[in-house]
Coordinates of N, CA, C and O in Angstrom, one line a residue:
X1376 N 44.4 -15.9 13.8 CA 43.3 -15.9 13.2 C 44.2 -17.6 11.9 O 43.7 -17.0 11.4
X1377 N 45.5 -18.0 13.1 CA 45.7 -19.0 11.2 C 44.7 -20.2 11.0 O 45.3 -20.8 10.3
X1378 N 44.3 -20.0 11.7 CA 43.1 -21.5 11.8 C 41.9 -21.3 11.1 O 41.6 -22.2 10.9
X1379 N 41.6 -20.6 11.0 CA 40.1 -19.8 10.3 C 41.2 -18.7 8.7 O 41.2 -17.8 8.7
X1380 N 41.2 -19.5 8.0 CA 41.6 -18.4 6.3 C 41.2 -17.1 6.1 O 40.1 -17.8 6.7
X1381 N 41.1 -16.3 5.6 CA 40.8 -15.6 4.7 C 39.4 -15.9 4.3 O 38.4 -14.9 4.0
X1382 N 39.3 -17.1 3.3 CA 38.4 -17.2 3.2 C 36.8 -18.2 3.4 O 36.1 -17.2 3.2
X1383 N 37.2 -18.9 4.5 CA 36.5 -18.8 5.6 C 35.9 -17.5 6.5 O 34.6 -17.3 6.4
X1384 N 36.3 -16.8 6.2 CA 36.2 -15.2 7.1 C 35.4 -14.6 6.0 O 34.2 -14.1 5.5
X1385 N 35.3 -14.1 4.3 CA 34.4 -13.8 3.3 C 33.5 -14.3 3.1 O 32.4 -14.3 3.4
X1386 N 33.5 -16.3 3.3 CA 32.2 -17.8 3.7 C 30.9 -16.8 4.5 O 29.4 -16.7 4.2
X1387 N 32.1 -16.0 5.4 CA 31.1 -16.4 6.9 C 30.4 -15.3 6.5 O 28.9 -15.3 7.3
X1388 N 31.2 -14.0 6.3 CA 30.3 -12.7 5.9 C 29.4 -12.8 5.1 O 27.9 -12.6 5.3
X1389 N 29.6 -13.8 3.9 CA 28.7 -13.8 3.0 C 27.1 -14.1 3.2 O 26.2 -13.6 3.5
X1390 N 27.6 -14.8 4.1 CA 26.3 -16.7 4.8 C 26.0 -15.5 5.4 O 24.1 -15.7 6.3
X1391 N 25.9 -14.4 6.2 CA 25.7 -14.2 7.7 C 24.7 -12.8 7.2 O 23.9 -12.5 7.6
X1392 N 25.2 -12.4 6.0 CA 24.9 -11.2 5.3 C 23.3 -11.3 4.6 O 22.7 -10.9 4.4
X1393 N 22.8 -12.5 3.8 CA 22.2 -13.1 2.7 C 21.3 -13.8 4.4 O 19.8 -13.6 4.2
X1394 N 21.5 -14.1 5.2 CA 20.3 -14.0 6.6 C 20.1 -13.1 6.9 O 18.6 -13.3 7.4
X1395 N 20.8 -11.9 7.0 CA 20.1 -10.7 7.5 C 18.8 -10.0 7.0 O 17.6 -9.5 6.6
X1396 N 19.4 -10.3 5.4 CA 18.8 -10.0 3.9 C 17.7 -10.7 3.7 O 16.4 -10.3 3.8
X1397 N 17.5 -12.0 4.7 CA 16.6 -12.6 4.3 C 15.2 -12.7 5.8 O 14.5 -12.7 5.6
X1398 N 15.9 -12.4 6.4 CA 15.1 -11.4 8.2 C 13.9 -10.4 7.5 O 13.5 -9.9 8.4
X1399 N 15.7 -9.9 6.6 CA 14.6 -8.3 6.6 C 13.4 -9.4 5.2 O 11.9 -8.1 6.0
X1400 N 13.6 -9.7 4.8 CA 12.1 -9.9 3.6 C 11.3 -11.3 4.8 O 10.1 -10.4 3.9
X1401 N 11.4 -11.2 5.3 CA 10.4 -11.6 6.1 C 9.7 -10.7 6.9 O 8.3 -11.0 7.4
X1402 N 10.6 -9.9 7.4 CA 9.3 -9.3 8.3 C 8.7 -8.3 7.4 O 7.1 -7.3 7.1
X1403 N 9.3 -8.0 6.2 CA 8.3 -6.9 4.8 C 7.5 -8.0 4.9 O 6.2 -7.4 5.3
X1404 N 7.6 -9.2 4.7 CA 6.2 -10.1 4.2 C 5.6 -10.5 5.2 O 4.2 -10.2 4.6
X1405 N 5.5 -10.2 6.4 CA 4.6 -10.2 7.6 C 4.0 -9.5 7.7 O 2.7 -9.4 8.2
X1406 N 5.1 -8.3 7.7 CA 4.2 -6.5 7.5 C 3.0 -6.4 6.5 O 1.7 -6.0 6.5
X1407 N 3.6 -6.8 5.1 CA 2.9 -7.0 4.2 C 1.4 -8.1 4.2 O 0.0 -7.5 4.2
X1408 N 1.5 -8.5 4.7 CA 0.2 -10.0 5.0 C -0.2 -8.5 5.9 O -2.7 -9.0 5.9
X1409 N 0.0 -8.1 7.0 CA -1.1 -7.7 8.0 C -1.5 -6.7 7.5 O -3.1 -5.9 7.7
X1410 N -1.2 -5.7 5.8 CA -1.6 -4.2 5.5 C -2.4 -4.7 4.7 O -2.7 -3.4 4.1
X1411 N -2.6 -5.8 3.9 CA -3.0 -5.7 3.1 C -4.7 -6.2 2.9 O -4.9 -6.9 4.2
X1412 N -5.7 -5.3 2.6 CA -7.2 -4.9 2.4 C -7.6 -6.1 2.4 O -8.5 -6.0 2.1
X1413 N -6.8 -6.6 0.2 CA -7.4 -7.4 -0.5 C -7.7 -8.9 0.6 O -8.1 -9.3 -0.4
X1414 N -7.0 -8.5 0.7 CA -6.5 -10.4 1.9 C -8.5 -10.3 2.6 O -8.0 -9.7 3.9
X1415 N -8.6 -11.6 3.7 CA -9.4 -11.9 4.6 C -8.4 -12.4 5.7 O -7.4 -12.5 5.2
X1416 N -9.4 -12.5 7.0 CA -8.3 -13.2 7.5 C -7.8 -14.2 7.2 O -6.8 -15.2 8.6
X1417 N -8.5 -15.9 6.7 CA -8.5 -17.1 6.8 C -7.2 -16.8 5.6 O -5.9 -17.3 6.1
X1418 N -7.1 -15.7 4.9 CA -5.8 -15.4 3.9 C -4.9 -15.3 4.5 O -3.7 -15.8 4.5
X1419 N -5.2 -14.2 5.0 CA -3.8 -13.7 6.0 C -3.3 -15.5 7.5 O -2.4 -14.8 7.1
X1420 N -4.3 -15.4 7.6 CA -3.5 -16.8 8.7 C -2.5 -18.2 8.2 O -1.9 -18.4 8.6
X1421 N -3.5 -18.6 6.7 CA -3.0 -19.2 6.3 C -1.3 -18.8 5.9 O -0.3 -19.5 5.7
X1422 N -1.3 -17.4 5.4 CA -0.2 -16.7 4.4 C 1.1 -17.0 5.7 O 2.0 -17.4 5.2
X1423 N 0.2 -16.5 6.8 CA 1.3 -16.5 8.1 C 1.7 -17.8 8.4 O 2.9 -18.2 8.8
X1424 N 1.2 -19.1 8.8 CA 1.0 -19.3 9.2 C 2.3 -20.3 7.9 O 3.1 -21.0 8.2
X1425 N 2.1 -20.4 6.4 CA 2.9 -21.4 5.8 C 4.1 -20.3 5.0 O 5.2 -20.9 5.9
X1426 N 4.3 -18.9 6.0 CA 5.8 -18.3 5.7 C 6.1 -18.0 7.8 O 7.9 -18.9 7.7
X1427 N 5.8 -19.4 9.0 CA 5.8 -19.7 9.5 C 6.1 -21.3 9.9 O 7.8 -21.3 10.6
X1428 N 6.0 -22.1 9.3 CA 5.9 -23.6 9.2 C 7.1 -23.3 7.8 O 8.1 -24.8 8.0
X1429 N 7.2 -23.3 6.7 CA 8.3 -23.9 5.8 C 8.8 -21.7 6.0 O 7.9 -21.7 4.8
X1430 N 9.2 -21.3 6.5 CA 10.3 -19.8 6.7 C 10.4 -19.4 4.8 O 9.7 -18.5 4.5
X1431 N 11.0 -20.5 5.1 CA 12.0 -19.7 3.6 C 10.9 -19.8 2.1 O 11.1 -19.2 1.3
X1432 N 10.6 -21.2 2.1 CA 9.7 -21.5 1.0 C 8.1 -20.8 1.1 O 7.9 -20.1 0.2
X1433 N 7.7 -20.4 2.5 CA 7.0 -19.3 2.4 C 7.1 -17.5 2.2 O 6.1 -17.8 1.6
X1434 N 8.7 -17.6 2.6 CA 8.6 -16.0 1.7 C 8.9 -16.7 0.3 O 8.2 -15.4 0.0
X1435 N 9.7 -17.0 0.3 CA 9.9 -17.2 -1.7 C 8.5 -17.1 -2.8 O 8.4 -16.6 -3.2
X1436 N 7.6 -18.4 -2.3 CA 6.2 -18.2 -2.5 C 5.3 -17.0 -2.0 O 4.6 -16.9 -3.1
X1437 N 5.4 -16.7 -1.1 CA 4.0 -15.4 -1.2 C 5.2 -14.3 -2.0 O 4.2 -13.0 -2.9
X1438 N 6.5 -13.3 -2.1 CA 6.8 -12.8 -3.3 C 7.0 -13.0 -4.3 O 6.7 -12.3 -4.8
X1439 N 6.7 -14.3 -5.2 CA 6.9 -15.0 -6.1 C 5.1 -14.4 -6.9 O 4.4 -14.0 -7.6
X1440 N 4.4 -14.7 -5.3 CA 2.9 -14.9 -5.8 C 2.4 -13.0 -5.8 O 1.4 -13.1 -6.8
X1441 N 2.6 -12.9 -4.8 CA 2.0 -11.6 -4.4 C 3.2 -10.2 -4.4 O 3.3 -9.6 -4.0
X1442 N 4.5 -10.1 -4.8 CA 5.4 -9.5 -5.5 C 5.2 -8.3 -5.9 O 5.1 -7.3 -5.5
X1443 N 4.7 -8.7 -6.6 CA 4.3 -6.9 -7.1 C 3.0 -6.0 -6.7 O 3.5 -5.6 -6.9
X1444 N 1.8 -6.4 -6.2 CA 1.3 -5.6 -5.0 C 2.1 -5.7 -4.6 O 1.1 -4.5 -3.9
X1445 N 3.1 -5.8 -4.0 CA 3.6 -5.8 -2.5 C 3.9 -4.4 -3.2 O 3.8 -4.1 -1.9
X1446 N 4.9 -4.7 -3.9 CA 5.4 -3.3 -4.0 C 4.0 -2.1 -4.5 O 4.6 -1.0 -4.3
X1447 N 3.3 -2.3 -5.2 CA 2.0 -1.5 -5.6 C 1.7 -1.1 -4.1 O 1.3 0.0 -4.5
X1448 N 1.4 -1.9 -3.0 CA 1.0 -1.3 -2.1 C 1.8 -0.4 -2.1 O 1.8 0.9 -0.6
X1449 N 3.5 -0.3 -1.3 CA 4.3 0.0 -1.4 C 4.3 1.7 -1.7 O 4.6 2.7 -0.7
X1450 N 4.2 1.5 -2.8 CA 4.3 2.9 -4.0 C 3.5 3.8 -3.5 O 3.0 4.9 -3.3
X1451 N 2.2 3.1 -3.2 CA 1.2 3.7 -2.6 C 0.7 4.3 -1.8 O 0.2 5.7 -1.3
X1452 N 1.5 3.9 -0.5 CA 1.8 4.1 1.1 C 2.1 4.7 0.3 O 1.7 6.3 1.0
X1453 N 3.1 5.5 -0.2 CA 4.4 6.3 0.0 C 3.7 7.4 -0.6 O 3.7 8.9 -0.2
X1454 N 3.1 7.5 -1.7 CA 3.0 8.5 -2.1 C 1.6 9.6 -1.4 O 1.1 10.3 -1.6
X1455 N 0.5 8.3 -0.7 CA -0.4 9.1 0.2 C 0.6 9.4 1.5 O -0.1 11.1 2.0
X1456 N 1.7 9.0 1.7 CA 2.4 9.9 3.2 C 3.3 11.2 2.0 O 3.0 12.1 3.6
X1457 N 3.1 11.5 1.5 CA 3.8 12.5 0.8 C 2.9 13.6 0.9 O 3.1 14.5 0.9
X1458 N 1.6 12.9 0.5 CA 0.7 13.9 0.2 C 0.1 14.3 1.4 O -0.1 15.7 1.0
X1459 N -0.1 13.9 2.3 CA -0.5 13.7 3.8 C 0.8 15.2 4.3 O 0.1 16.1 4.6
X1460 N 2.5 14.6 3.9 CA 2.7 15.9 5.1 C 2.4 17.3 3.7 O 2.8 17.8 4.4
X1461 N 2.5 17.2 2.6 CA 2.7 18.0 1.3 C 1.0 19.1 2.2 O 1.5 20.2 2.5
X1462 N 0.2 17.8 2.0 CA -0.5 19.2 2.3 C -0.6 19.2 4.1 O -1.0 21.1 4.0
X1463 N 0.3 18.9 5.2 CA 0.2 19.2 6.3 C 1.5 20.8 6.7 O 1.2 21.6 7.1
X1464 N 2.0 20.4 4.7 CA 3.2 21.8 5.1 C 2.1 22.7 4.1 O 2.2 24.3 5.1
X1465 N 1.4 22.9 3.5 CA 0.6 24.1 2.5 C -0.3 24.3 4.0 O -0.6 25.7 3.9
X1466 N -1.2 23.4 4.7 CA -1.5 24.3 6.1 C -0.8 24.5 6.8 O -1.5 26.0 7.6
X1467 N 0.4 24.7 7.4 CA 0.6 25.1 9.0 C 1.5 26.3 8.0 O 1.8 27.4 8.8
X1468 N 2.0 26.7 7.4 CA 3.1 27.0 5.9 C 2.5 28.3 5.5 O 2.8 29.9 5.2
X1469 N 1.2 28.1 5.3 CA 0.5 29.3 3.8 C -0.6 30.2 4.9 O 0.0 29.9 5.9
X1470 N -0.8 31.6 3.9 CA -0.6 32.4 4.7 C -2.1 32.2 5.7 O -2.8 33.1 6.8
X1471 N -2.8 31.6 4.6 CA -4.1 31.1 5.7 C -4.5 29.9 6.4 O -5.7 29.7 6.6
X1472 N -3.1 29.2 6.8 CA -3.1 28.5 7.9 C -3.1 29.3 9.1 O -2.7 27.5 10.3
X1473 N -2.6 29.9 9.8 CA -3.0 30.3 10.5 C -1.3 30.2 11.5 O -0.7 30.7 12.4
X1474 N -0.1 30.1 10.2 CA 0.8 29.7 11.1 C 1.6 31.4 11.1 O 1.1 32.6 10.8
X1475 N 2.9 31.8 11.4 CA 3.5 33.0 10.7 C 4.1 33.4 10.5 O 4.2 34.4 9.6
X1476 N 4.2 32.7 9.0 CA 4.4 32.4 7.7 C 3.5 34.2 7.3 O 4.1 35.2 6.4
X1477 N 2.1 34.1 7.0 CA 1.2 34.9 6.3 C 1.5 35.8 7.3 O 1.1 37.0 6.8
X1478 N 1.6 36.4 8.7 CA 1.5 37.7 9.1 C 3.0 38.5 9.4 O 3.4 39.4 9.1
X1479 N 4.3 37.5 8.7 CA 4.8 37.3 8.8 C 5.5 38.5 6.9 O 5.7 39.5 6.8
X1480 N 4.8 38.0 6.2 CA 4.7 37.8 4.9 C 4.0 39.5 4.6 O 4.3 40.8 3.9
X1481 N 2.6 39.6 5.9 CA 1.7 40.9 5.4 C 3.3 41.9 6.1 O 2.7 43.5 5.7
X1482 N 3.3 41.8 7.2 CA 3.9 42.4 7.7 C 5.0 43.7 7.1 O 5.5 44.5 6.6
X1483 N 6.2 42.4 6.0 CA 6.9 42.8 5.3 C 6.1 44.0 4.1 O 7.2 44.9 3.1
X1484 N 5.2 43.3 3.3 CA 4.6 44.4 2.6 C 4.1 45.3 3.3 O 4.4 46.5 2.5
X1485 N 3.7 45.8 4.0 CA 3.9 47.0 4.5 C 5.0 47.6 5.1 O 4.6 48.5 5.0
X1486 N 6.1 47.3 5.9 CA 6.8 48.5 5.6 C 7.2 48.1 4.5 O 7.6 49.7 4.5
X1487 N 7.1 47.6 3.1 CA 8.1 47.5 2.2 C 6.7 49.5 1.4 O 6.9 50.2 1.4
X1488 N 5.4 48.9 1.6 CA 4.3 50.1 1.6 C 4.7 51.9 2.3 O 5.3 52.7 2.1
X1489 N 5.4 51.3 3.7 CA 5.8 52.5 4.2 C 7.0 53.3 3.7 O 7.3 54.7 3.5
X1490 N 8.3 52.7 3.7 CA 9.2 52.6 2.7 C 9.2 53.3 1.7 O 9.9 54.8 1.2
X1491 N 8.7 53.4 0.6 CA 7.9 53.9 -0.3 C 7.6 54.9 -0.3 O 6.9 56.2 -1.9
X1492 N 6.2 55.2 1.2 CA 5.9 56.9 0.7 C 4.2 56.1 0.6 O 3.3 57.4 0.8
X1493 N 4.0 55.3 1.0 CA 2.6 54.9 0.5 C 1.8 55.2 1.4 O 0.2 55.1 1.1
X1494 N 2.1 54.6 2.8 CA 1.3 54.3 3.9 C 2.1 56.0 5.0 O 3.5 55.7 4.3
X1495 N 1.9 56.5 5.5 CA 1.6 57.6 6.7 C 2.9 56.6 7.3 O 2.3 55.2 7.5
X1496 N 3.4 56.9 9.0 CA 3.6 56.5 10.0 C 2.5 55.4 10.8 O 2.4 54.8 11.3
X1497 N 1.2 56.8 10.5 CA 0.0 56.3 12.0 C -0.6 55.4 10.7 O -1.1 54.4 11.6
X1498 N -0.5 55.9 9.3 CA -1.3 53.9 8.6 C -0.7 52.6 9.4 O -1.3 51.5 8.7
X1499 N 0.6 52.6 9.1 CA 1.5 51.6 9.7 C 1.3 51.1 10.6 O 0.6 50.2 10.6
X1500 N 1.1 52.0 11.5 CA 1.2 51.8 12.6 C -0.2 50.5 13.4 O -0.6 49.9 13.5
X1501 N -1.3 51.1 12.9 CA -3.0 50.9 12.5 C -3.0 49.8 12.1 O -3.8 48.7 12.1
X1502 N -2.5 50.0 10.5 CA -2.3 48.2 10.1 C -1.1 47.1 10.3 O -1.9 45.2 10.7
X1503 N -0.3 47.6 11.4 CA 0.5 46.7 11.9 C -0.1 46.1 12.9 O -0.5 44.5 13.5
X1504 N -1.0 46.8 13.7 CA -1.8 46.2 15.3 C -2.6 45.9 14.7 O -3.2 44.4 14.9
X1505 N -3.6 45.7 13.3 CA -4.4 44.8 13.2 C -3.7 43.1 12.2 O -4.3 42.7 12.4
X1506 N -2.9 43.9 11.9 CA -1.9 42.4 11.7 C -1.2 41.4 12.7 O -1.6 40.5 12.6
X1507 N -1.6 42.3 13.8 CA -0.8 41.5 15.2 C -1.9 41.2 15.7 O -1.7 40.2 16.6
X1508 N -2.8 41.8 15.5 CA -4.2 41.6 16.8 C -4.8 40.3 16.5 O -4.3 39.7 15.5

């Protein structure tokens, strides 16, 4: 390590970090080009060729020209994904969704009514059989 000073190690790490950041940005731009429905095929091909032939300049120009809409598309996609996930949770965990949560809630309510004396043991067994069927 004597022939490679500490400052050079820091510079190497900095340049490596910046190179990795640029690769992430390049992949983000390329995926955004393909996911953007407002661009036609020729525009997508043009941006892609620009980013491949002149990679640093192409990515920089793309981020300057289309960065705001790129962020808006990401936010829209995240909101749609979150809404779909929430709908899936509501559908599977809700009482009408066919999940076990509805049956368990109904059985707990029946057991509570039986403990309070509102249901006889025979009525409880009939209602339990109906819920479990």
